[in-house]
Amino acid sequence: MDELFTKQEISWLDDVDKEGKVINPKHELYGKSIENTVLHMPAASGSTVGADKLVYLSINGHAPKKIILERLDPITMWGAIMGKIDVEIKGKEKKPVDISKIEKLGVDKEIAELLARAGELLGTDEFIPADYVQISGVSYKTVLDTGLELRRYLASKYKFRASNVTINPAGMDTEDWQAIGISADFAEKQNEIIDAYIKMGALPTITCTPYLVGSTPPPFTDAFLSESSVVVFENSMLAVRTNREAGLSTLLYAIAGYGPRYGLHIQSNRNPKIKIKVETKLSGVLDFGLLGYKIGELAKGRIPYITGIDRIPSIEEIKELGAAGAASGSIDLFHMEGITPEARYKMISTDGIEETFEIDRKELDSLKDMLNTGSAEEIDLVAIGCPHASINEVKEVAMLLKGKRIKEGKELWITTSRIVKDIAKRLGYLKIIEDAGGHVVADTCVVVSPIENLGFSTTATNSGKAAKYLPRFSKQKVVFNTVSELVQKIVA
Ligand code: F3S
């Protein structure tokens, strides 16, 4: 059996194709197949739907035989557990977990066995109530047929015991899917996945910004969240305690009503390990996204402590920073001097900082150049709203489009939650945007919907996270700039 070694994290969603080949040209395993190998890797980065991809690879015979992780990684771990792939964490003894202890919590035997397997790898037999759960792995494009099958099976057997369960964006606007060109076959499978979640007891929030639509755990509460941008936002800004769970683990914890206590549930594990000195003034969403992206690349799984931010950033700036950092690396939590609650109220210690990095304007500018792989003339689609747009972001686009018309052959989508779309309608922004020829698209985004099949080749975005995923996962060239620059490029 071949052994493959990498020091680079793997994003299961977009670094590896459906046949198990590494397709990221910047990855040191580029061009190699992971099928039937013993794969030594640090951990997964990026999307938490990666666990579903591993299950898919396993069922189709393209997965590694064994994965040896350098550090604890719920995404790879849960993909391996559900895909029946041998997995271990280097240097960590598996700690046997007594299944009957989990069953005594009222958890069904089948689910208790899976939780015990996770507890063994995580090194904990402590299971705490999972009342607040947010589940990724909703889009049919990301979970594929194997994911649909699994959710169909679970919904036929179980109801959620967790009381507050929200779900991530789907692969389409659930009401207006025909208007954006989604096929009937895709829509049918997508609706089946959403119906399965609702049948089990989820709220159909269908958004990656539940904190913008009134659904957040209280501060300092233990939660089990899986969408990577939600994890970093709620851990950092709201002091919620969550690990970056896999979509699959949150699904099972919601059924069990319990999840394991480990990692970021424990206060002493929330101390920063690297310091980031920001040596330039930041202005607006694009700058904060660039900063987050850069920090993600430097962090290598470590918690950053950010200094040099001279004002409290807006919600939109913070959501971009976290989303980009979670996508480019695996930032689950950051602290910002004098701003984020645990830094502000001195709940963390900076004594364990191992390394300091300085980030200046030159670095942000060169990163921006690197993310631009297409030209303004080639833009087919301008996509705003990753993570899902706030009402302020919808308003900004509406004001830029007022009285103008989008050029023939170009499209504009603002992706957001249905609640924000309804508010935009009430405030008249929806009409302004639609009169100009644009769309406010609810329940989905350009990464998890199949835009590569809708005739788009070059997508323009102001989101570092979207710029990271669009090239390989949606086969797009990317134009990366501010909202106003992008809108100007496509209006007559
Ligand atoms: Fe949300 Fe889609 Fe971006 S799920 S964070 S808008 S990739």
Short mmCIF file of C-alpha atoms and ligand atoms in Angstrom, two decimals:
data_model
loop_
_atom_site.label_atom_id
_atom_site.label_comp_id
_atom_site.label_asym_id
_atom_site.label_seq_id
_atom_site.Cartn_x
_atom_site.Cartn_y
_atom_site.Cartn_z
CA MET A 1 0.00 0.00 0.00
CA ASP A 2 1.45 3.41 -1.00
CA GLU A 3 2.12 5.94 1.73
CA LEU A 4 1.50 9.60 0.95
CA PHE A 5 2.91 12.36 3.16
CA THR A 6 1.92 16.01 3.19
CA LYS A 7 2.63 18.91 5.49
CA GLN A 8 -0.20 20.88 3.84
CA GLU A 9 -3.78 20.75 5.08
CA ILE A 10 -6.33 19.28 2.65
CA SER A 11 -9.66 20.91 1.84
CA TRP A 12 -11.75 17.84 0.94
CA LEU A 13 -14.32 19.97 -0.86
CA ASP A 14 -12.07 21.52 -3.50
CA ASP A 15 -8.53 20.11 -3.24
CA VAL A 16 -9.59 16.58 -4.23
CA ASP A 17 -11.86 15.59 -7.12
CA LYS A 18 -14.58 12.92 -7.11
CA GLU A 19 -12.08 10.26 -8.28
CA GLY A 20 -9.68 10.93 -5.39
CA LYS A 21 -7.12 12.96 -7.37
CA VAL A 22 -5.56 16.10 -5.84
CA ILE A 23 -6.50 18.94 -8.18
CA ASN A 24 -5.18 22.00 -6.35
CA PRO A 25 -2.08 23.08 -8.31
CA LYS A 26 -0.73 24.79 -5.17
CA HIS A 27 -0.87 21.58 -3.12
CA GLU A 28 2.27 19.49 -2.78
CA LEU A 29 0.27 16.35 -3.63
CA TYR A 30 -1.01 17.93 -6.86
CA GLY A 31 -1.73 15.32 -9.53
CA LYS A 32 -1.47 12.37 -7.10
CA SER A 33 -4.27 9.95 -6.26
CA ILE A 34 -5.11 9.31 -2.61
CA GLU A 35 -7.03 6.10 -3.46
CA ASN A 36 -5.98 3.08 -1.37
CA THR A 37 -3.07 4.93 0.25
CA VAL A 38 -2.02 5.47 3.83
CA LEU A 39 -2.38 9.24 3.89
CA HIS A 40 -0.37 11.22 6.46
CA MET A 41 -1.72 14.78 6.71
CA PRO A 42 -1.93 17.59 9.30
CA ALA A 43 -5.72 18.10 9.22
CA ALA A 44 -8.50 19.25 6.91
CA SER A 45 -8.89 22.94 6.13
CA GLY A 46 -11.87 24.81 4.79
CA SER A 47 -15.34 23.48 4.26
CA THR A 48 -16.97 21.35 6.93
CA VAL A 49 -18.94 19.49 4.26
CA GLY A 50 -15.63 17.74 3.57
CA ALA A 51 -16.78 14.82 5.71
CA ASP A 52 -19.53 14.04 3.19
CA LYS A 53 -16.94 14.12 0.38
CA LEU A 54 -14.84 11.52 2.19
CA VAL A 55 -17.90 9.27 2.58
CA TYR A 56 -18.57 9.68 -1.15
CA LEU A 57 -14.95 8.79 -2.01
CA SER A 58 -15.13 5.75 0.23
CA ILE A 59 -18.41 4.41 -1.16
CA ASN A 60 -17.08 4.87 -4.71
CA GLY A 61 -13.74 3.16 -3.98
CA HIS A 62 -11.51 6.26 -4.21
CA ALA A 63 -10.73 6.94 -0.54
CA PRO A 64 -7.47 6.31 1.33
CA LYS A 65 -7.29 2.98 3.21
CA LYS A 66 -6.03 4.77 6.29
CA ILE A 67 -5.59 8.40 7.36
CA ILE A 68 -3.04 9.46 9.96
CA LEU A 69 -3.73 13.00 11.22
CA GLU A 70 -1.21 15.24 12.96
CA ARG A 71 -3.88 16.94 15.00
CA LEU A 72 -7.49 16.60 16.00
CA ASP A 73 -9.77 17.28 13.05
CA PRO A 74 -13.51 16.53 13.33
CA ILE A 75 -14.08 16.87 9.57
CA THR A 76 -11.68 14.15 8.47
CA MET A 77 -12.45 12.10 11.55
CA TRP A 78 -16.21 12.05 10.95
CA GLY A 79 -15.79 11.42 7.21
CA ALA A 80 -13.60 8.45 8.13
CA ILE A 81 -16.00 7.14 10.79
CA MET A 82 -19.03 7.29 8.49
CA GLY A 83 -17.05 6.11 5.44
CA LYS A 84 -15.50 3.21 7.43
CA ILE A 85 -11.93 4.41 6.76
CA ASP A 86 -9.28 3.58 9.34
CA VAL A 87 -8.18 6.80 11.06
CA GLU A 88 -5.83 7.75 13.87
CA ILE A 89 -4.36 10.89 15.36
CA LYS A 90 -0.56 10.69 15.50
CA GLY A 91 0.76 10.02 18.97
CA LYS A 92 -2.70 9.95 20.53
CA GLU A 93 -3.86 6.81 22.30
CA LYS A 94 -7.46 5.88 21.58
CA LYS A 95 -9.37 6.14 24.84
CA PRO A 96 -12.10 3.47 25.11
CA VAL A 97 -15.57 4.92 25.68
CA ASP A 98 -18.29 2.97 27.45
CA ILE A 99 -21.26 2.95 25.03
CA SER A 100 -23.73 2.15 27.81
CA LYS A 101 -22.86 5.51 29.42
CA ILE A 102 -24.08 7.27 26.25
CA GLU A 103 -27.15 5.03 25.96
CA LYS A 104 -28.08 6.01 29.52
CA LEU A 105 -28.50 9.58 28.19
CA GLY A 106 -31.38 8.20 26.10
CA VAL A 107 -29.31 8.00 22.90
CA ASP A 108 -30.27 5.26 20.42
CA LYS A 109 -27.71 2.41 20.25
CA GLU A 110 -26.78 2.97 16.58
CA ILE A 111 -25.99 6.67 17.23
CA ALA A 112 -24.36 5.94 20.60
CA GLU A 113 -21.88 3.62 18.87
CA LEU A 114 -20.87 6.39 16.45
CA LEU A 115 -20.52 8.90 19.28
CA ALA A 116 -18.39 6.45 21.24
CA ARG A 117 -16.10 5.98 18.22
CA ALA A 118 -15.72 9.79 17.98
CA GLY A 119 -15.11 10.07 21.73
CA GLU A 120 -12.32 7.47 21.48
CA LEU A 121 -10.53 9.53 18.83
CA LEU A 122 -11.18 12.85 20.56
CA GLY A 123 -10.01 11.47 23.89
CA THR A 124 -13.19 12.25 25.80
CA ASP A 125 -16.05 10.30 27.33
CA GLU A 126 -17.79 13.45 28.50
CA PHE A 127 -20.97 14.20 26.52
CA ILE A 128 -22.81 17.47 27.13
CA PRO A 129 -26.30 18.61 26.04
CA ALA A 130 -26.42 19.80 22.43
CA ASP A 131 -29.27 22.33 22.44
CA TYR A 132 -27.81 24.73 19.87
CA VAL A 133 -26.80 23.03 16.64
CA GLN A 134 -26.11 24.47 13.19
CA ILE A 135 -25.77 21.99 10.35
CA SER A 136 -23.80 22.37 7.11
CA GLY A 137 -24.21 19.82 4.34
CA VAL A 138 -27.53 20.97 2.94
CA SER A 139 -26.71 21.60 -0.71
CA TYR A 140 -27.15 18.60 -2.98
CA LYS A 141 -24.07 19.86 -4.88
CA THR A 142 -21.90 19.33 -1.79
CA VAL A 143 -23.37 16.18 -0.22
CA LEU A 144 -24.00 14.35 -3.52
CA ASP A 145 -26.12 11.18 -3.83
CA THR A 146 -24.41 9.43 -0.93
CA GLY A 147 -25.28 12.37 1.33
CA LEU A 148 -28.89 12.41 0.13
CA GLU A 149 -29.17 8.67 0.82
CA LEU A 150 -27.80 9.07 4.37
CA ARG A 151 -30.15 11.94 5.23
CA ARG A 152 -33.10 10.03 3.75
CA TYR A 153 -32.25 7.07 6.02
CA LEU A 154 -31.76 9.18 9.16
CA ALA A 155 -35.03 11.08 8.60
CA SER A 156 -36.91 7.77 8.25
CA LYS A 157 -35.73 6.74 11.71
CA TYR A 158 -34.94 9.73 13.92
CA LYS A 159 -36.13 13.11 15.22
CA PHE A 160 -33.75 15.75 16.58
CA ARG A 161 -33.52 15.82 20.37
CA ALA A 162 -31.68 19.17 20.18
CA SER A 163 -34.18 21.99 20.46
CA ASN A 164 -32.52 24.75 18.36
CA VAL A 165 -31.30 23.36 15.06
CA THR A 166 -30.64 25.64 12.09
CA ILE A 167 -29.44 24.64 8.62
CA ASN A 168 -26.98 26.05 6.09
CA PRO A 169 -27.66 27.32 2.54
CA ALA A 170 -28.94 24.90 -0.08
CA GLY A 171 -28.04 24.59 -3.75
CA MET A 172 -30.87 26.84 -4.95
CA ASP A 173 -33.43 29.48 -4.06
CA THR A 174 -36.14 27.16 -2.73
CA GLU A 175 -38.94 29.35 -4.13
CA ASP A 176 -37.43 30.87 -7.28
CA TRP A 177 -35.10 28.08 -8.44
CA GLN A 178 -36.40 28.17 -12.02
CA ALA A 179 -35.60 31.90 -12.31
CA ILE A 180 -31.87 31.18 -11.85
CA GLY A 181 -31.82 28.21 -14.24
CA ILE A 182 -31.71 25.24 -11.82
CA SER A 183 -32.76 21.91 -13.39
CA ALA A 184 -35.87 20.05 -12.18
CA ASP A 185 -33.79 16.98 -11.28
CA PHE A 186 -31.44 19.02 -9.05
CA ALA A 187 -34.42 20.82 -7.46
CA GLU A 188 -36.15 17.54 -6.62
CA LYS A 189 -33.08 16.11 -4.86
CA GLN A 190 -32.39 19.42 -3.12
CA ASN A 191 -35.94 19.64 -1.80
CA GLU A 192 -35.72 16.09 -0.52
CA ILE A 193 -32.64 16.96 1.55
CA ILE A 194 -34.32 20.05 3.04
CA ASP A 195 -37.52 18.09 3.76
CA ALA A 196 -35.47 15.44 5.56
CA TYR A 197 -33.95 18.08 7.84
CA ILE A 198 -37.35 19.66 8.52
CA LYS A 199 -38.89 16.24 9.23
CA MET A 200 -36.17 15.63 11.85
CA GLY A 201 -36.93 19.00 13.48
CA ALA A 202 -34.66 21.65 11.92
CA LEU A 203 -35.75 25.24 11.40
CA PRO A 204 -35.56 25.98 7.65
CA THR A 205 -33.33 29.04 8.16
CA ILE A 206 -31.21 27.92 5.15
CA THR A 207 -28.54 30.51 5.82
CA CYS A 208 -24.89 30.79 6.83
CA THR A 209 -25.60 33.95 8.84
CA PRO A 210 -28.10 32.70 11.45
CA TYR A 211 -26.74 35.44 13.75
CA LEU A 212 -28.22 38.05 11.36
CA VAL A 213 -31.71 36.54 11.54
CA GLY A 214 -32.14 36.17 15.28
CA SER A 215 -30.75 32.70 15.85
CA THR A 216 -27.70 32.62 18.12
CA PRO A 217 -26.84 30.75 21.30
CA PRO A 218 -26.41 32.99 24.38
CA PRO A 219 -22.77 34.02 25.09
CA PHE A 220 -20.56 31.42 26.81
CA THR A 221 -22.96 28.62 25.84
CA ASP A 222 -21.65 25.31 24.51
CA ALA A 223 -22.88 24.84 20.96
CA PHE A 224 -22.22 22.47 18.06
CA LEU A 225 -21.86 24.48 14.86
CA SER A 226 -20.48 23.34 11.56
CA GLU A 227 -20.57 26.08 8.92
CA SER A 228 -17.00 27.37 9.15
CA SER A 229 -17.89 31.08 8.89
CA VAL A 230 -20.60 30.71 11.57
CA VAL A 231 -18.16 28.89 13.84
CA VAL A 232 -15.52 31.62 13.66
CA PHE A 233 -18.03 34.49 13.96
CA GLU A 234 -19.90 33.07 16.97
CA ASN A 235 -16.77 31.79 18.76
CA SER A 236 -14.93 35.08 18.32
CA MET A 237 -17.55 37.83 18.50
CA LEU A 238 -20.25 36.17 20.61
CA ALA A 239 -18.02 34.05 22.88
CA VAL A 240 -20.06 30.94 22.08
CA ARG A 241 -18.09 27.72 22.71
CA THR A 242 -17.94 25.48 19.67
CA ASN A 243 -15.46 23.47 17.68
CA ARG A 244 -15.57 23.56 13.90
CA GLU A 245 -17.68 20.45 13.59
CA ALA A 246 -18.28 18.45 10.46
CA GLY A 247 -21.73 18.77 8.87
CA LEU A 248 -22.15 15.06 9.63
CA SER A 249 -21.17 15.34 13.31
CA THR A 250 -23.67 18.13 13.94
CA LEU A 251 -26.37 16.04 12.28
CA LEU A 252 -25.66 13.15 14.67
CA TYR A 253 -25.31 15.39 17.75
CA ALA A 254 -28.69 16.96 16.91
CA ILE A 255 -30.22 13.45 16.83
CA ALA A 256 -28.45 12.40 20.04
CA GLY A 257 -29.16 15.69 21.84
CA TYR A 258 -25.59 15.36 23.15
CA GLY A 259 -22.10 16.03 21.83
CA PRO A 260 -18.57 15.52 23.10
CA ARG A 261 -16.88 18.13 25.30
CA TYR A 262 -13.39 18.76 23.94
CA GLY A 263 -11.26 21.42 22.21
CA LEU A 264 -12.79 24.89 22.25
CA HIS A 265 -15.47 23.90 24.79
CA ILE A 266 -12.67 24.13 27.36
CA GLN A 267 -11.57 27.68 28.30
CA SER A 268 -7.86 26.85 28.60
CA ASN A 269 -7.84 25.71 24.94
CA ARG A 270 -9.04 29.14 23.78
CA ASN A 271 -5.76 30.98 24.39
CA PRO A 272 -4.02 32.44 21.31
CA LYS A 273 -0.85 30.87 19.91
CA ILE A 274 0.15 33.48 17.31
CA LYS A 275 0.11 37.27 17.26
CA ILE A 276 -0.86 39.22 14.16
CA LYS A 277 0.24 42.87 14.11
CA VAL A 278 -1.78 44.75 11.51
CA GLU A 279 0.48 47.51 10.19
CA THR A 280 -2.00 49.21 7.87
CA LYS A 281 -5.36 50.96 8.15
CA LEU A 282 -8.23 48.74 7.06
CA SER A 283 -11.28 50.08 5.36
CA GLY A 284 -14.32 48.05 4.35
CA VAL A 285 -15.28 44.46 3.75
CA LEU A 286 -12.64 43.75 1.07
CA ASP A 287 -9.74 44.76 3.34
CA PHE A 288 -11.03 42.69 6.26
CA GLY A 289 -11.52 39.70 3.95
CA LEU A 290 -7.92 40.04 2.72
CA LEU A 291 -6.66 40.23 6.30
CA GLY A 292 -8.65 37.11 7.27
CA TYR A 293 -7.38 35.21 4.23
CA LYS A 294 -3.76 36.11 5.04
CA ILE A 295 -4.16 35.14 8.71
CA GLY A 296 -5.70 31.80 7.68
CA GLU A 297 -2.61 31.05 5.59
CA LEU A 298 -0.26 31.89 8.47
CA ALA A 299 -2.17 30.33 11.36
CA LYS A 300 -1.84 26.61 10.50
CA GLY A 301 -4.58 25.67 12.95
CA ARG A 302 -3.40 28.06 15.69
CA ILE A 303 -5.59 30.72 17.35
CA PRO A 304 -4.58 34.27 16.37
CA TYR A 305 -4.48 37.36 18.57
CA ILE A 306 -4.92 40.38 16.29
CA THR A 307 -3.58 43.82 17.24
CA GLY A 308 -3.52 47.17 15.45
CA ILE A 309 -7.25 47.47 14.63
CA ASP A 310 -8.11 51.00 15.74
CA ARG A 311 -11.92 50.82 15.73
CA ILE A 312 -14.70 48.30 16.28
CA PRO A 313 -15.26 46.72 12.86
CA SER A 314 -18.78 46.38 11.44
CA ILE A 315 -20.62 43.04 11.49
CA GLU A 316 -20.07 42.81 7.73
CA GLU A 317 -16.30 43.33 8.09
CA ILE A 318 -16.03 40.73 10.85
CA LYS A 319 -18.07 38.15 8.93
CA GLU A 320 -15.76 38.56 5.91
CA LEU A 321 -12.60 38.35 8.01
CA GLY A 322 -13.69 35.14 9.71
CA ALA A 323 -15.11 33.49 6.58
CA ALA A 324 -11.96 34.13 4.55
CA GLY A 325 -9.69 32.94 7.38
CA ALA A 326 -11.71 29.77 7.89
CA ALA A 327 -11.55 29.05 4.14
CA SER A 328 -7.86 29.80 3.48
CA GLY A 329 -6.66 28.08 6.65
CA SER A 330 -8.72 26.78 9.49
CA ILE A 331 -9.41 29.65 11.82
CA ASP A 332 -12.18 28.65 14.21
CA LEU A 333 -11.59 31.45 16.72
CA PHE A 334 -9.65 34.70 16.76
CA HIS A 335 -9.18 37.33 19.41
CA MET A 336 -8.87 41.02 18.61
CA GLU A 337 -7.19 43.25 21.15
CA GLY A 338 -9.73 45.38 23.04
CA ILE A 339 -12.57 44.27 20.75
CA THR A 340 -13.63 40.61 20.95
CA PRO A 341 -15.24 39.73 24.30
CA GLU A 342 -12.66 37.29 25.63
CA ALA A 343 -9.82 39.72 24.81
CA ARG A 344 -11.70 42.71 26.14
CA TYR A 345 -12.62 41.08 29.46
CA LYS A 346 -9.17 39.46 29.82
CA MET A 347 -10.49 35.88 29.83
CA ILE A 348 -7.54 34.63 27.81
CA SER A 349 -3.79 34.55 28.35
CA THR A 350 -1.31 35.68 25.69
CA ASP A 351 1.61 34.01 27.53
CA GLY A 352 1.64 31.03 25.16
CA ILE A 353 2.14 33.04 21.94
CA GLU A 354 4.72 31.16 19.84
CA GLU A 355 5.16 33.43 16.84
CA THR A 356 4.41 36.99 15.71
CA PHE A 357 3.61 38.08 12.15
CA GLU A 358 3.28 41.60 10.75
CA ILE A 359 0.86 42.26 7.92
CA ASP A 360 1.21 45.43 5.87
CA ARG A 361 -0.55 46.95 2.88
CA LYS A 362 1.92 45.47 0.40
CA GLU A 363 1.02 41.95 1.48
CA LEU A 364 -2.71 42.62 1.22
CA ASP A 365 -2.26 44.12 -2.26
CA SER A 366 -0.26 41.16 -3.52
CA LEU A 367 -2.85 38.75 -2.10
CA LYS A 368 -5.57 40.69 -3.92
CA ASP A 369 -3.61 40.29 -7.19
CA MET A 370 -3.22 36.58 -6.52
CA LEU A 371 -6.98 36.10 -6.01
CA ASN A 372 -7.78 37.84 -9.32
CA THR A 373 -7.61 35.16 -12.00
CA GLY A 374 -9.98 36.74 -14.53
CA SER A 375 -10.35 40.16 -16.13
CA ALA A 376 -13.15 42.71 -15.70
CA GLU A 377 -14.18 42.34 -19.38
CA GLU A 378 -14.81 38.60 -18.89
CA ILE A 379 -17.25 38.99 -15.95
CA ASP A 380 -20.43 36.92 -16.47
CA LEU A 381 -21.77 37.19 -12.94
CA VAL A 382 -21.26 39.60 -10.06
CA ALA A 383 -21.97 37.74 -6.83
CA ILE A 384 -22.33 39.58 -3.53
CA GLY A 385 -23.25 37.86 -0.27
CA CYS A 386 -20.70 35.31 0.94
CA PRO A 387 -21.39 34.87 3.82
CA HIS A 388 -25.05 35.73 3.21
CA ALA A 389 -25.62 39.46 2.79
CA SER A 390 -26.94 41.65 5.59
CA ILE A 391 -29.71 44.14 4.85
CA ASN A 392 -27.05 46.90 4.79
CA GLU A 393 -25.20 45.07 2.02
CA VAL A 394 -28.41 44.64 0.03
CA LYS A 395 -29.08 48.36 0.48
CA GLU A 396 -25.56 49.24 -0.73
CA VAL A 397 -26.11 47.30 -3.97
CA ALA A 398 -29.59 48.79 -4.43
CA MET A 399 -28.20 52.32 -4.11
CA LEU A 400 -25.46 51.56 -6.65
CA LEU A 401 -28.03 50.17 -9.11
CA LYS A 402 -30.71 52.82 -8.65
CA GLY A 403 -31.83 54.13 -12.06
CA LYS A 404 -29.24 52.02 -13.91
CA ARG A 405 -29.43 48.88 -16.03
CA ILE A 406 -27.19 45.82 -15.99
CA LYS A 407 -25.59 45.24 -19.41
CA GLU A 408 -26.83 42.48 -21.69
CA GLY A 409 -25.01 39.18 -21.05
CA LYS A 410 -24.04 40.12 -17.48
CA GLU A 411 -25.80 39.03 -14.28
CA LEU A 412 -25.82 40.15 -10.68
CA TRP A 413 -26.86 38.01 -7.70
CA ILE A 414 -27.02 39.06 -4.07
CA THR A 415 -27.24 35.88 -2.05
CA THR A 416 -28.89 36.09 1.34
CA SER A 417 -31.37 34.53 3.74
CA ARG A 418 -35.08 34.52 2.98
CA ILE A 419 -35.72 36.77 6.00
CA VAL A 420 -33.34 39.45 4.67
CA LYS A 421 -34.86 39.08 1.19
CA ASP A 422 -38.32 39.71 2.69
CA ILE A 423 -37.05 42.80 4.55
CA ALA A 424 -35.43 44.04 1.31
CA LYS A 425 -38.78 43.64 -0.44
CA ARG A 426 -40.57 45.59 2.27
CA LEU A 427 -38.00 48.42 2.05
CA GLY A 428 -38.18 48.64 -1.75
CA TYR A 429 -34.57 47.49 -2.37
CA LEU A 430 -35.71 44.31 -4.12
CA LYS A 431 -37.66 46.31 -6.71
CA ILE A 432 -34.70 48.64 -7.39
CA ILE A 433 -32.38 45.66 -7.89
CA GLU A 434 -34.85 43.73 -10.06
CA ASP A 435 -35.68 46.83 -12.15
CA ALA A 436 -31.96 47.10 -12.92
CA GLY A 437 -31.94 43.43 -14.01
CA GLY A 438 -30.33 41.94 -10.88
CA HIS A 439 -31.52 39.14 -8.58
CA VAL A 440 -31.78 38.81 -4.82
CA VAL A 441 -31.34 35.07 -4.44
CA ALA A 442 -32.38 33.49 -1.13
CA ASP A 443 -31.34 30.19 0.52
CA THR A 444 -28.21 29.61 -1.56
CA CYS A 445 -24.91 31.09 -2.75
CA VAL A 446 -22.61 30.91 -5.76
CA VAL A 447 -20.39 28.29 -4.14
CA VAL A 448 -23.03 25.73 -3.15
CA SER A 449 -25.30 26.20 -6.18
CA PRO A 450 -24.24 24.61 -9.48
CA ILE A 451 -23.28 27.88 -11.25
CA GLU A 452 -20.77 26.06 -13.45
CA ASN A 453 -23.81 24.46 -15.17
CA LEU A 454 -25.64 27.77 -15.61
CA GLY A 455 -23.36 29.23 -18.31
CA PHE A 456 -21.05 31.27 -16.04
CA SER A 457 -17.27 31.07 -16.48
CA THR A 458 -16.07 34.22 -14.72
CA THR A 459 -17.56 35.32 -11.43
CA ALA A 460 -16.77 38.58 -9.68
CA THR A 461 -16.96 38.73 -5.91
CA ASN A 462 -15.97 40.84 -2.91
CA SER A 463 -15.61 37.74 -0.72
CA GLY A 464 -12.28 36.12 0.10
CA LYS A 465 -14.07 32.86 0.90
CA ALA A 466 -15.87 32.78 -2.45
CA ALA A 467 -12.62 33.72 -4.24
CA LYS A 468 -10.97 30.70 -2.59
CA TYR A 469 -13.63 28.13 -3.58
CA LEU A 470 -14.92 29.36 -6.95
CA PRO A 471 -11.93 28.33 -9.11
CA ARG A 472 -11.82 24.61 -8.33
CA PHE A 473 -15.23 23.84 -6.85
CA SER A 474 -17.27 25.88 -9.35
CA LYS A 475 -14.74 26.05 -12.23
CA GLN A 476 -14.78 29.86 -12.36
CA LYS A 477 -12.21 32.52 -13.12
CA VAL A 478 -12.45 35.12 -10.36
CA VAL A 479 -12.50 38.90 -10.34
CA PHE A 480 -12.04 40.12 -6.77
CA ASN A 481 -12.81 43.73 -5.87
CA THR A 482 -15.08 46.05 -3.88
CA VAL A 483 -18.85 46.01 -4.46
CA SER A 484 -18.84 49.46 -6.04
CA GLU A 485 -15.98 48.60 -8.44
CA LEU A 486 -17.74 45.39 -9.48
CA VAL A 487 -21.17 46.95 -9.99
CA GLN A 488 -19.65 49.75 -12.08
CA LYS A 489 -18.12 47.15 -14.41
CA ILE A 490 -21.49 45.67 -15.40
CA VAL A 491 -23.91 48.61 -15.53
CA ALA A 492 -24.70 50.64 -18.61
FE1 F3S B 1 -22.22 30.99 3.06
FE2 F3S B 1 -21.96 29.98 0.68
FE3 F3S B 1 -20.19 31.67 1.53
S1 F3S B 1 -22.61 28.91 2.46
S2 F3S B 1 -20.16 31.42 3.74
S3 F3S B 1 -22.35 32.12 1.17
S4 F3S B 1 -19.76 29.78 0.49
#
